[in-house]
CSV table of C-alpha atoms and ligand atoms in Angstrom, one decimal:
chain,number,residue,atom,x,y,z
A,166,MET,CA,120.7,109.6,79.8
A,167,THR,CA,121.7,111.6,76.7
A,168,GLU,CA,124.2,114.3,75.7
A,169,THR,CA,121.3,116.7,75.0
A,170,PHE,CA,118.0,117.6,76.6
A,171,GLN,CA,115.3,115.4,75.2
A,172,PHE,CA,111.6,114.9,76.1
A,173,LYS,CA,109.8,111.8,74.8
A,174,LEU,CA,106.0,111.2,75.1
A,175,LEU,CA,105.6,107.5,75.9
A,176,ALA,CA,101.8,107.2,76.4
A,177,THR,CA,98.8,109.4,76.9
A,178,ASP,CA,95.4,108.7,78.5
A,179,GLY,CA,93.0,111.6,77.8
A,180,ARG,CA,95.1,114.7,78.5
A,181,ALA,CA,97.3,112.8,81.0
A,182,ARG,CA,100.8,112.2,79.6
A,183,ARG,CA,103.5,109.7,80.5
A,184,GLY,CA,106.9,110.9,79.3
A,185,GLU,CA,110.6,110.9,79.9
A,186,VAL,CA,113.1,113.8,80.1
A,187,SER,CA,116.6,112.6,79.2
A,188,MET,CA,119.6,114.8,80.2
A,189,PRO,CA,123.4,114.1,80.6
A,190,ARG,CA,122.9,113.8,84.4
A,191,GLY,CA,120.0,111.4,84.2
A,192,THR,CA,116.5,110.6,83.1
A,193,ILE,CA,113.3,112.1,84.7
A,194,ARG,CA,110.2,109.9,84.6
A,195,THR,CA,107.1,112.0,84.1
A,196,PRO,CA,104.7,112.8,85.6
A,197,ALA,CA,107.4,113.7,88.1
A,198,PHE,CA,107.4,115.2,91.6
A,199,MET,CA,110.5,117.2,92.4
A,200,PRO,CA,111.4,117.5,96.1
A,201,VAL,CA,112.3,121.1,97.0
A,202,GLY,CA,115.9,121.6,98.2
A,203,THR,CA,115.8,125.4,98.6
A,204,VAL,CA,119.2,126.1,100.1
A,205,GLY,CA,120.9,123.0,98.9
A,206,THR,CA,119.1,120.5,101.2
A,207,VAL,CA,115.8,118.8,101.1
A,208,LYS,CA,115.0,119.7,104.7
A,209,ALA,CA,115.3,116.9,107.3
A,210,MET,CA,116.3,114.4,104.6
A,211,TYR,CA,119.5,112.7,103.4
A,212,LEU,CA,119.6,113.0,99.6
A,213,ASP,CA,120.3,109.2,99.4
A,214,GLN,CA,116.9,108.7,101.0
A,215,VAL,CA,115.3,111.2,98.6
A,216,ARG,CA,116.8,109.2,95.7
A,217,GLU,CA,115.8,105.8,97.2
A,218,LEU,CA,112.2,107.1,97.4
A,219,GLY,CA,112.2,107.6,93.6
A,220,ALA,CA,113.1,111.2,93.0
A,221,ASP,CA,114.9,111.7,89.7
A,222,ILE,CA,115.4,115.5,90.1
A,223,ILE,CA,115.4,118.0,92.9
A,224,LEU,CA,114.9,121.8,93.1
A,225,GLY,CA,117.3,124.5,94.2
A,226,ASN,CA,116.6,128.2,94.5
A,227,THR,CA,118.6,131.0,92.9
A,228,TYR,CA,117.3,133.6,95.4
A,229,HIS,CA,118.4,131.7,98.5
A,230,LEU,CA,121.7,130.4,97.1
A,231,MET,CA,122.8,133.8,95.8
A,232,LEU,CA,122.3,135.3,99.3
A,233,ARG,CA,124.0,132.3,101.1
A,234,PRO,CA,126.5,130.8,100.4
A,235,GLY,CA,126.7,133.0,97.2
A,236,ALA,CA,126.7,131.8,93.5
A,237,GLU,CA,130.4,132.6,92.9
A,238,ARG,CA,131.3,130.7,96.0
A,239,VAL,CA,129.3,127.6,94.9
A,240,ALA,CA,131.0,127.8,91.5
A,241,ARG,CA,134.5,128.0,93.2
A,242,LEU,CA,133.5,124.9,95.2
A,243,GLY,CA,132.7,123.0,92.0
A,244,GLY,CA,129.0,123.7,91.5
A,245,LEU,CA,125.9,122.8,93.3
A,246,HIS,CA,125.9,119.0,92.5
A,247,ASN,CA,129.4,118.6,94.1
A,248,PHE,CA,128.5,120.9,97.0
A,249,ILE,CA,125.4,119.0,98.0
A,250,ARG,CA,126.5,115.6,96.6
A,251,TRP,CA,123.5,115.1,94.3
A,252,GLU,CA,124.7,113.9,90.8
A,253,ARG,CA,121.3,113.8,89.1
A,254,PRO,CA,119.5,116.7,87.5
A,255,ILE,CA,118.7,119.9,89.5
A,256,LEU,CA,116.1,122.5,88.5
A,257,THR,CA,116.6,126.0,89.9
A,258,ASP,CA,113.9,128.5,90.2
A,259,SER,CA,115.0,132.0,89.0
A,260,GLY,CA,114.2,134.1,92.0
A,261,GLY,CA,111.2,136.0,90.8
A,262,PHE,CA,108.7,134.3,93.1
A,263,GLN,CA,111.1,134.3,96.1
A,264,VAL,CA,111.8,138.0,95.8
A,265,MET,CA,108.1,138.7,95.8
A,266,SER,CA,107.4,136.3,98.7
A,267,LEU,CA,110.5,136.7,100.9
A,268,SER,CA,112.3,140.0,100.5
A,269,SER,CA,111.3,143.6,101.2
A,270,LEU,CA,110.9,144.4,97.5
A,271,ARG,CA,112.6,147.8,96.7
A,272,LYS,CA,111.7,148.3,93.1
A,273,LEU,CA,111.1,146.5,89.9
A,274,ASN,CA,111.5,147.9,86.4
A,275,GLU,CA,112.3,146.8,82.9
A,276,GLN,CA,115.9,146.2,83.8
A,277,GLY,CA,115.2,143.8,86.7
A,278,VAL,CA,114.3,143.8,90.4
A,279,THR,CA,116.2,145.5,93.2
A,280,PHE,CA,115.5,144.0,96.7
A,281,LYS,CA,116.8,143.7,100.2
A,282,SER,CA,118.0,140.3,101.4
A,283,HIS,CA,115.8,138.7,104.0
A,284,VAL,CA,119.0,137.3,105.5
A,285,ASP,CA,121.0,140.4,106.2
A,286,GLY,CA,119.2,143.3,104.6
A,287,ALA,CA,121.9,143.9,102.0
A,288,LEU,CA,120.7,145.4,98.7
A,289,TYR,CA,120.8,143.3,95.5
A,290,HIS,CA,119.8,143.8,91.9
A,291,MET,CA,118.7,140.9,89.8
A,292,SER,CA,118.2,141.2,86.0
A,293,PRO,CA,117.1,138.4,83.7
A,294,GLU,CA,120.7,138.1,82.6
A,295,ARG,CA,122.1,137.9,86.2
A,296,SER,CA,119.5,135.2,87.1
A,297,ILE,CA,120.7,133.1,84.2
A,298,GLU,CA,124.3,133.8,85.1
A,299,ILE,CA,123.7,132.7,88.7
A,300,GLN,CA,121.9,129.5,87.6
A,301,GLY,CA,124.9,128.8,85.3
A,302,LEU,CA,127.3,129.3,88.2
A,303,LEU,CA,125.3,126.8,90.2
A,304,ASP,CA,125.7,124.4,87.2
A,305,SER,CA,121.9,124.0,87.2
A,306,ASP,CA,120.5,121.5,84.6
A,307,ILE,CA,117.1,123.1,84.1
A,308,GLN,CA,117.1,126.9,84.6
A,309,MET,CA,114.0,129.0,84.9
A,310,GLN,CA,113.5,132.4,83.3
A,311,LEU,CA,113.2,135.4,85.6
A,312,ASP,CA,109.6,136.4,85.7
A,313,GLU,CA,107.5,138.9,87.6
A,314,CYS,CA,105.1,137.2,89.9
A,315,VAL,CA,102.0,139.2,90.9
A,316,ALA,CA,100.2,138.2,94.1
A,317,LEU,CA,96.5,137.5,93.5
A,318,PRO,CA,94.0,139.0,93.6
A,319,ALA,CA,95.4,141.9,91.4
A,320,GLU,CA,94.0,144.4,88.9
A,321,PRO,CA,93.8,143.0,85.3
A,322,ASP,CA,96.0,145.8,84.0
A,323,GLU,CA,98.6,145.0,86.7
A,324,ILE,CA,98.5,141.3,85.7
A,325,GLU,CA,98.8,142.2,82.0
A,326,ARG,CA,101.7,144.5,82.6
A,327,ALA,CA,103.6,141.8,84.6
A,328,MET,CA,102.8,139.2,82.0
A,329,GLU,CA,104.1,141.3,79.1
A,330,MET,CA,107.3,142.2,81.0
A,331,SER,CA,107.8,138.5,81.8
A,332,LEU,CA,107.6,137.8,78.1
A,333,ARG,CA,110.3,140.4,77.3
A,334,TRP,CA,112.4,138.9,80.2
A,335,ALA,CA,111.9,135.4,78.7
A,336,GLU,CA,113.6,136.6,75.4
A,337,ARG,CA,116.4,138.2,77.4
A,338,CYS,CA,116.9,134.9,79.4
A,339,LYS,CA,116.9,132.9,76.1
A,340,VAL,CA,119.7,135.1,74.8
A,341,ALA,CA,121.7,135.0,78.0
A,342,PHE,CA,121.3,131.2,78.3
A,343,GLY,CA,122.6,130.8,74.7
A,344,ASP,CA,123.1,127.3,73.4
A,345,GLN,CA,123.8,124.7,76.1
A,346,PRO,CA,122.8,121.3,74.6
A,347,GLY,CA,122.9,119.3,77.9
A,348,LYS,CA,120.9,121.9,79.8
A,349,ALA,CA,117.5,123.6,79.4
A,350,MET,CA,115.9,127.0,80.0
A,351,PHE,CA,112.2,126.9,80.7
A,352,GLY,CA,109.8,129.8,80.1
A,353,ILE,CA,107.1,130.6,82.6
A,354,VAL,CA,103.5,131.2,81.5
A,355,GLN,CA,102.0,134.1,83.5
A,356,GLY,CA,98.7,135.9,83.2
A,357,GLY,CA,97.1,135.4,86.6
A,358,ASP,CA,93.5,134.2,86.5
A,359,ILE,CA,92.7,135.9,83.1
A,360,PRO,CA,92.2,133.3,80.4
A,361,LYS,CA,93.1,135.5,77.4
A,362,LEU,CA,96.3,136.7,79.1
A,363,ARG,CA,97.3,133.1,79.9
A,364,GLU,CA,96.7,132.1,76.3
A,365,ARG,CA,98.7,135.0,74.9
A,366,SER,CA,101.6,134.3,77.3
A,367,ALA,CA,101.7,130.6,76.3
A,368,LEU,CA,101.5,131.3,72.6
A,369,VAL,CA,104.3,133.9,72.6
A,370,LEU,CA,106.5,131.7,74.8
A,371,ARG,CA,105.8,128.8,72.4
A,372,ASP,CA,107.2,130.9,69.5
A,373,LEU,CA,110.4,131.3,71.4
A,374,ASP,CA,110.9,127.6,70.9
A,375,LEU,CA,112.1,126.9,74.5
A,376,LYS,CA,112.9,123.4,75.8
A,377,GLY,CA,110.1,123.4,78.4
A,378,TYR,CA,107.4,125.4,79.8
A,379,ALA,CA,106.3,126.2,83.4
A,380,VAL,CA,102.9,127.5,84.4
A,381,GLY,CA,103.6,130.1,87.1
A,382,GLY,CA,101.6,132.5,89.1
A,383,LEU,CA,99.3,129.8,90.4
A,384,ALA,CA,99.2,127.9,93.7
A,385,VAL,CA,99.2,131.3,95.4
A,386,GLY,CA,96.0,130.8,97.3
A,387,GLU,CA,93.5,130.8,94.5
A,388,PRO,CA,90.7,128.1,94.6
A,389,GLN,CA,91.6,124.8,92.9
A,390,GLU,CA,89.1,125.2,90.2
A,391,VAL,CA,90.6,128.5,89.2
A,392,MET,CA,94.0,126.8,88.9
A,393,LEU,CA,92.4,124.0,86.8
A,394,ASP,CA,90.6,126.5,84.6
A,395,MET,CA,93.9,128.2,83.9
A,396,LEU,CA,95.4,124.8,82.9
A,397,ASP,CA,92.4,124.3,80.5
A,398,VAL,CA,93.5,127.4,78.7
A,399,THR,CA,97.2,127.1,79.0
A,400,CYS,CA,98.1,123.5,78.2
A,401,PRO,CA,96.4,123.4,74.8
A,402,ALA,CA,98.4,126.5,73.8
A,403,LEU,CA,101.7,124.8,74.7
A,404,PRO,CA,103.5,122.4,72.4
A,405,THR,CA,102.7,118.8,73.1
A,406,GLU,CA,106.3,117.7,72.5
A,407,LYS,CA,107.7,119.8,75.3
A,408,PRO,CA,107.4,119.2,79.1
A,409,ARG,CA,105.0,121.2,81.2
A,410,TYR,CA,105.9,122.1,84.8
A,411,LEU,CA,103.3,123.5,87.2
A,412,MET,CA,105.2,125.5,89.8
A,413,GLY,CA,104.6,125.1,93.5
A,414,VAL,CA,101.9,122.4,93.2
A,415,GLY,CA,100.7,120.9,95.3
A,416,THR,CA,98.5,118.6,97.4
A,417,PRO,CA,98.0,115.0,96.2
A,418,ASP,CA,94.6,116.0,94.9
A,419,ASP,CA,96.0,119.0,93.1
A,420,ILE,CA,98.6,116.7,91.4
A,421,LEU,CA,96.0,114.1,90.4
A,422,LYS,CA,93.8,116.6,88.8
A,423,SER,CA,96.6,118.6,87.2
A,424,VAL,CA,98.0,115.5,85.6
A,425,ALA,CA,94.6,114.9,84.1
A,426,HIS,CA,94.9,118.5,82.7
A,427,GLY,CA,98.2,117.7,80.9
A,428,ILE,CA,100.9,118.6,83.4
A,429,ASP,CA,104.2,116.6,83.5
A,430,MET,CA,106.3,118.1,86.4
A,431,PHE,CA,105.5,119.3,89.9
A,432,ASP,CA,107.4,120.8,92.9
A,433,CYS,CA,106.0,121.6,96.3
A,434,VAL,CA,107.2,122.2,99.8
A,435,MET,CA,104.0,120.6,101.1
A,436,PRO,CA,105.3,117.1,101.9
A,437,THR,CA,108.4,118.3,103.7
A,438,ARG,CA,107.1,121.6,105.4
A,439,SER,CA,103.9,120.0,106.6
A,440,GLY,CA,105.8,116.9,107.7
A,441,ARG,CA,107.9,119.1,110.0
A,442,HIS,CA,104.7,120.5,111.5
A,443,GLY,CA,103.2,117.0,112.2
A,444,LEU,CA,101.1,116.4,109.1
A,445,ALA,CA,101.3,112.9,107.6
A,446,PHE,CA,100.1,112.0,104.0
A,447,THR,CA,99.0,108.4,103.7
A,448,ARG,CA,97.0,106.3,101.2
A,449,TYR,CA,94.0,106.8,103.5
A,450,GLY,CA,94.2,110.5,103.8
A,451,ARG,CA,96.0,113.0,106.0
A,452,ILE,CA,96.7,112.5,109.7
A,453,ASN,CA,97.7,115.3,112.0
A,454,LEU,CA,100.0,113.8,114.5
A,455,ARG,CA,99.7,116.8,116.8
A,456,ASN,CA,96.2,115.7,117.6
A,457,ALA,CA,95.8,114.1,121.1
A,458,ARG,CA,93.8,111.2,119.8
A,459,HIS,CA,97.0,109.6,118.6
A,460,ALA,CA,98.7,109.7,122.1
A,461,GLU,CA,98.2,105.9,122.7
A,462,ASP,CA,97.6,104.6,119.2
A,463,THR,CA,100.1,101.8,118.7
A,464,ARG,CA,99.4,101.4,114.9
A,465,PRO,CA,101.9,102.7,112.4
A,466,LEU,CA,100.8,105.1,109.7
A,467,ASP,CA,100.4,102.3,107.2
A,468,GLU,CA,101.7,98.8,107.9
A,469,GLN,CA,101.6,97.9,104.2
A,470,SER,CA,104.1,100.5,103.3
A,471,SER,CA,107.7,99.7,102.3
A,472,CYS,CA,108.9,103.0,104.0
A,473,PRO,CA,110.3,102.3,107.5
A,474,ALA,CA,109.0,105.7,108.7
A,475,THR,CA,105.5,104.7,107.6
A,476,ARG,CA,105.6,101.0,108.7
A,477,ASP,CA,107.7,100.8,111.8
A,478,TYR,CA,106.8,103.7,114.1
A,479,SER,CA,103.7,104.0,116.2
A,480,ARG,CA,101.4,107.0,115.8
A,481,ALA,CA,101.8,107.4,119.6
A,482,TYR,CA,105.6,107.8,119.2
A,483,LEU,CA,105.2,110.2,116.3
A,484,HIS,CA,102.7,112.2,118.3
A,485,HIS,CA,105.2,112.4,121.2
A,486,LEU,CA,108.0,113.5,119.0
A,487,ILE,CA,106.0,116.2,117.3
A,488,ARG,CA,104.5,117.5,120.6
A,489,SER,CA,108.1,117.5,122.0
A,490,ASN,CA,109.3,119.4,119.0
A,491,GLU,CA,112.0,116.7,118.5
A,492,SER,CA,113.9,116.7,115.2
A,493,LEU,CA,113.2,113.0,114.7
A,494,GLY,CA,109.5,113.8,114.4
A,495,GLY,CA,110.0,116.1,111.4
A,496,MET,CA,112.6,113.7,109.9
A,497,LEU,CA,110.2,110.7,110.1
A,498,LEU,CA,107.2,112.6,108.7
A,499,SER,CA,109.2,114.2,105.9
A,500,TRP,CA,110.4,110.7,105.0
A,501,ASN,CA,106.8,109.3,105.2
A,502,ASN,CA,105.4,112.2,103.1
A,503,LEU,CA,108.0,112.1,100.4
A,504,ALA,CA,107.6,108.3,100.2
A,505,TYR,CA,103.9,108.8,99.8
A,506,TYR,CA,104.3,111.5,97.1
A,507,GLN,CA,106.7,109.3,95.1
A,508,GLU,CA,104.4,106.3,95.5
A,509,LEU,CA,101.6,108.4,94.2
A,510,MET,CA,103.7,109.5,91.2
A,511,ALA,CA,104.7,105.9,90.4
A,512,GLY,CA,101.0,104.9,90.5
A,513,ILE,CA,100.1,107.8,88.2
A,514,ARG,CA,102.8,106.9,85.7
A,515,LYS,CA,101.7,103.2,85.7
A,516,ALA,CA,98.0,104.1,85.4
A,517,ILE,CA,98.7,106.3,82.3
A,518,GLU,CA,100.8,103.5,80.7
A,519,GLU,CA,97.9,101.1,81.2
A,520,GLY,CA,95.2,103.5,80.0
A,521,ARG,CA,93.3,103.5,83.3
A,522,TYR,CA,94.1,106.9,84.7
A,523,ALA,CA,90.5,107.9,85.4
A,524,ASP,CA,89.9,104.8,87.5
A,525,PHE,CA,93.2,105.3,89.3
A,526,MET,CA,92.2,108.8,90.2
A,527,ALA,CA,88.8,107.8,91.5
A,528,GLU,CA,90.2,104.9,93.5
A,529,THR,CA,92.9,107.1,95.0
A,530,GLN,CA,90.5,109.8,96.0
A,531,GLU,CA,88.1,107.2,97.4
A,532,ASN,CA,90.8,105.7,99.6
A,533,TRP,CA,91.7,109.1,101.0
A,534,LYS,CA,88.2,109.2,102.5
A,535,ARG,CA,88.8,105.9,104.4
A,536,GLY,CA,91.3,107.5,106.8
B,842,LIG,C1,103.9,127.6,96.3
B,842,LIG,N1,103.3,128.2,95.1
B,842,LIG,C2,104.1,128.7,94.1
B,842,LIG,N2,103.6,129.3,93.0
B,842,LIG,C3,104.7,129.7,92.2
B,842,LIG,C4,104.8,130.4,91.1
B,842,LIG,C5,106.0,130.7,90.5
B,842,LIG,C6,107.2,130.2,91.2
B,842,LIG,C7,107.1,129.5,92.3
B,842,LIG,C8,105.9,129.2,92.9
B,842,LIG,N3,105.5,128.6,94.0
B,842,LIG,N4,108.4,130.6,90.6
B,842,LIG,C9,108.5,131.4,89.6
B,842,LIG,N5,109.7,131.8,89.1
B,842,LIG,N6,107.4,132.0,89.0
B,842,LIG,C10,106.1,131.5,89.3
């Protein structure tokens, strides 16, 4: 760890990058998967488990935490790390996406966004400055700019308007964030599915000389090839010496391919949310434990795994727990899924170090078909 925020490129293989982010609270091995801890918990997991599986950093959400328990209250309680007992880095999303996806949006203008809480209907106003202030109250290590997220499909001029406003908000967030050597504020590239808007957004953000760059406005239901096409335009326009974070992505296949397109950091609720609903990710593909065909299958998910949830419990038992809506079902499958995602990331990092990423990708995708 270091007193300042530093990113080092350790190896490349094609456009795939093996790197390391060093911060006062710890080091992040990239490509990295960041488990999502929306309201201060990675659902159905103990954070000790999350760490043991290999997570170097987790996510929190400004929108949820400002509504409950409140940013000032978390600050009075000593900040988010003390509150949730996670001493390593935390990245917080700024609220833009959550307002669009969760609240009954009242209005959005140059000043910021006014919305009604999905918790109690109370009215809130969030400006770029207030978003950064909240992330500071949470003592977040990597803070995201406030951006305007447009649901796709959308009209090109609507996408352009939102992208340009997000650029102006990025400048305001940079000023509000100021100079905090041990922390970072990342810009978010917008521009929907329009290549020239994506490129402009990336180039203008690059000139702001931020410590890292997220690619946002994707993983919102567009086909995978559209997402990858946008990465083909965006990544080359971003500085090579700064980390790149693809927000909300994704499935194991999305991650494999996005690493090959130059992405360093990922977050997604997929492993935890789908685990709670009975879906298991394994080396040999997905298994839906709700399916009756597992009712008397005594095999574990994968007897070669080092994860107890994957190695020690029969599919029959997991099927029973999920069908009975028992908490332990979601706990064991979240454990299995995060173990699989972190094992995948470790394999990705090693393959890039050894210059065999293309083979690793092909072997991994081939194994998924054997399930
Ligand atoms: C699940 N997909 C997803 N796409 C996202 C896109 C964004 C985001 C979060 C996301 N999650 N947060 C932002 N502040 N902006 C862009």
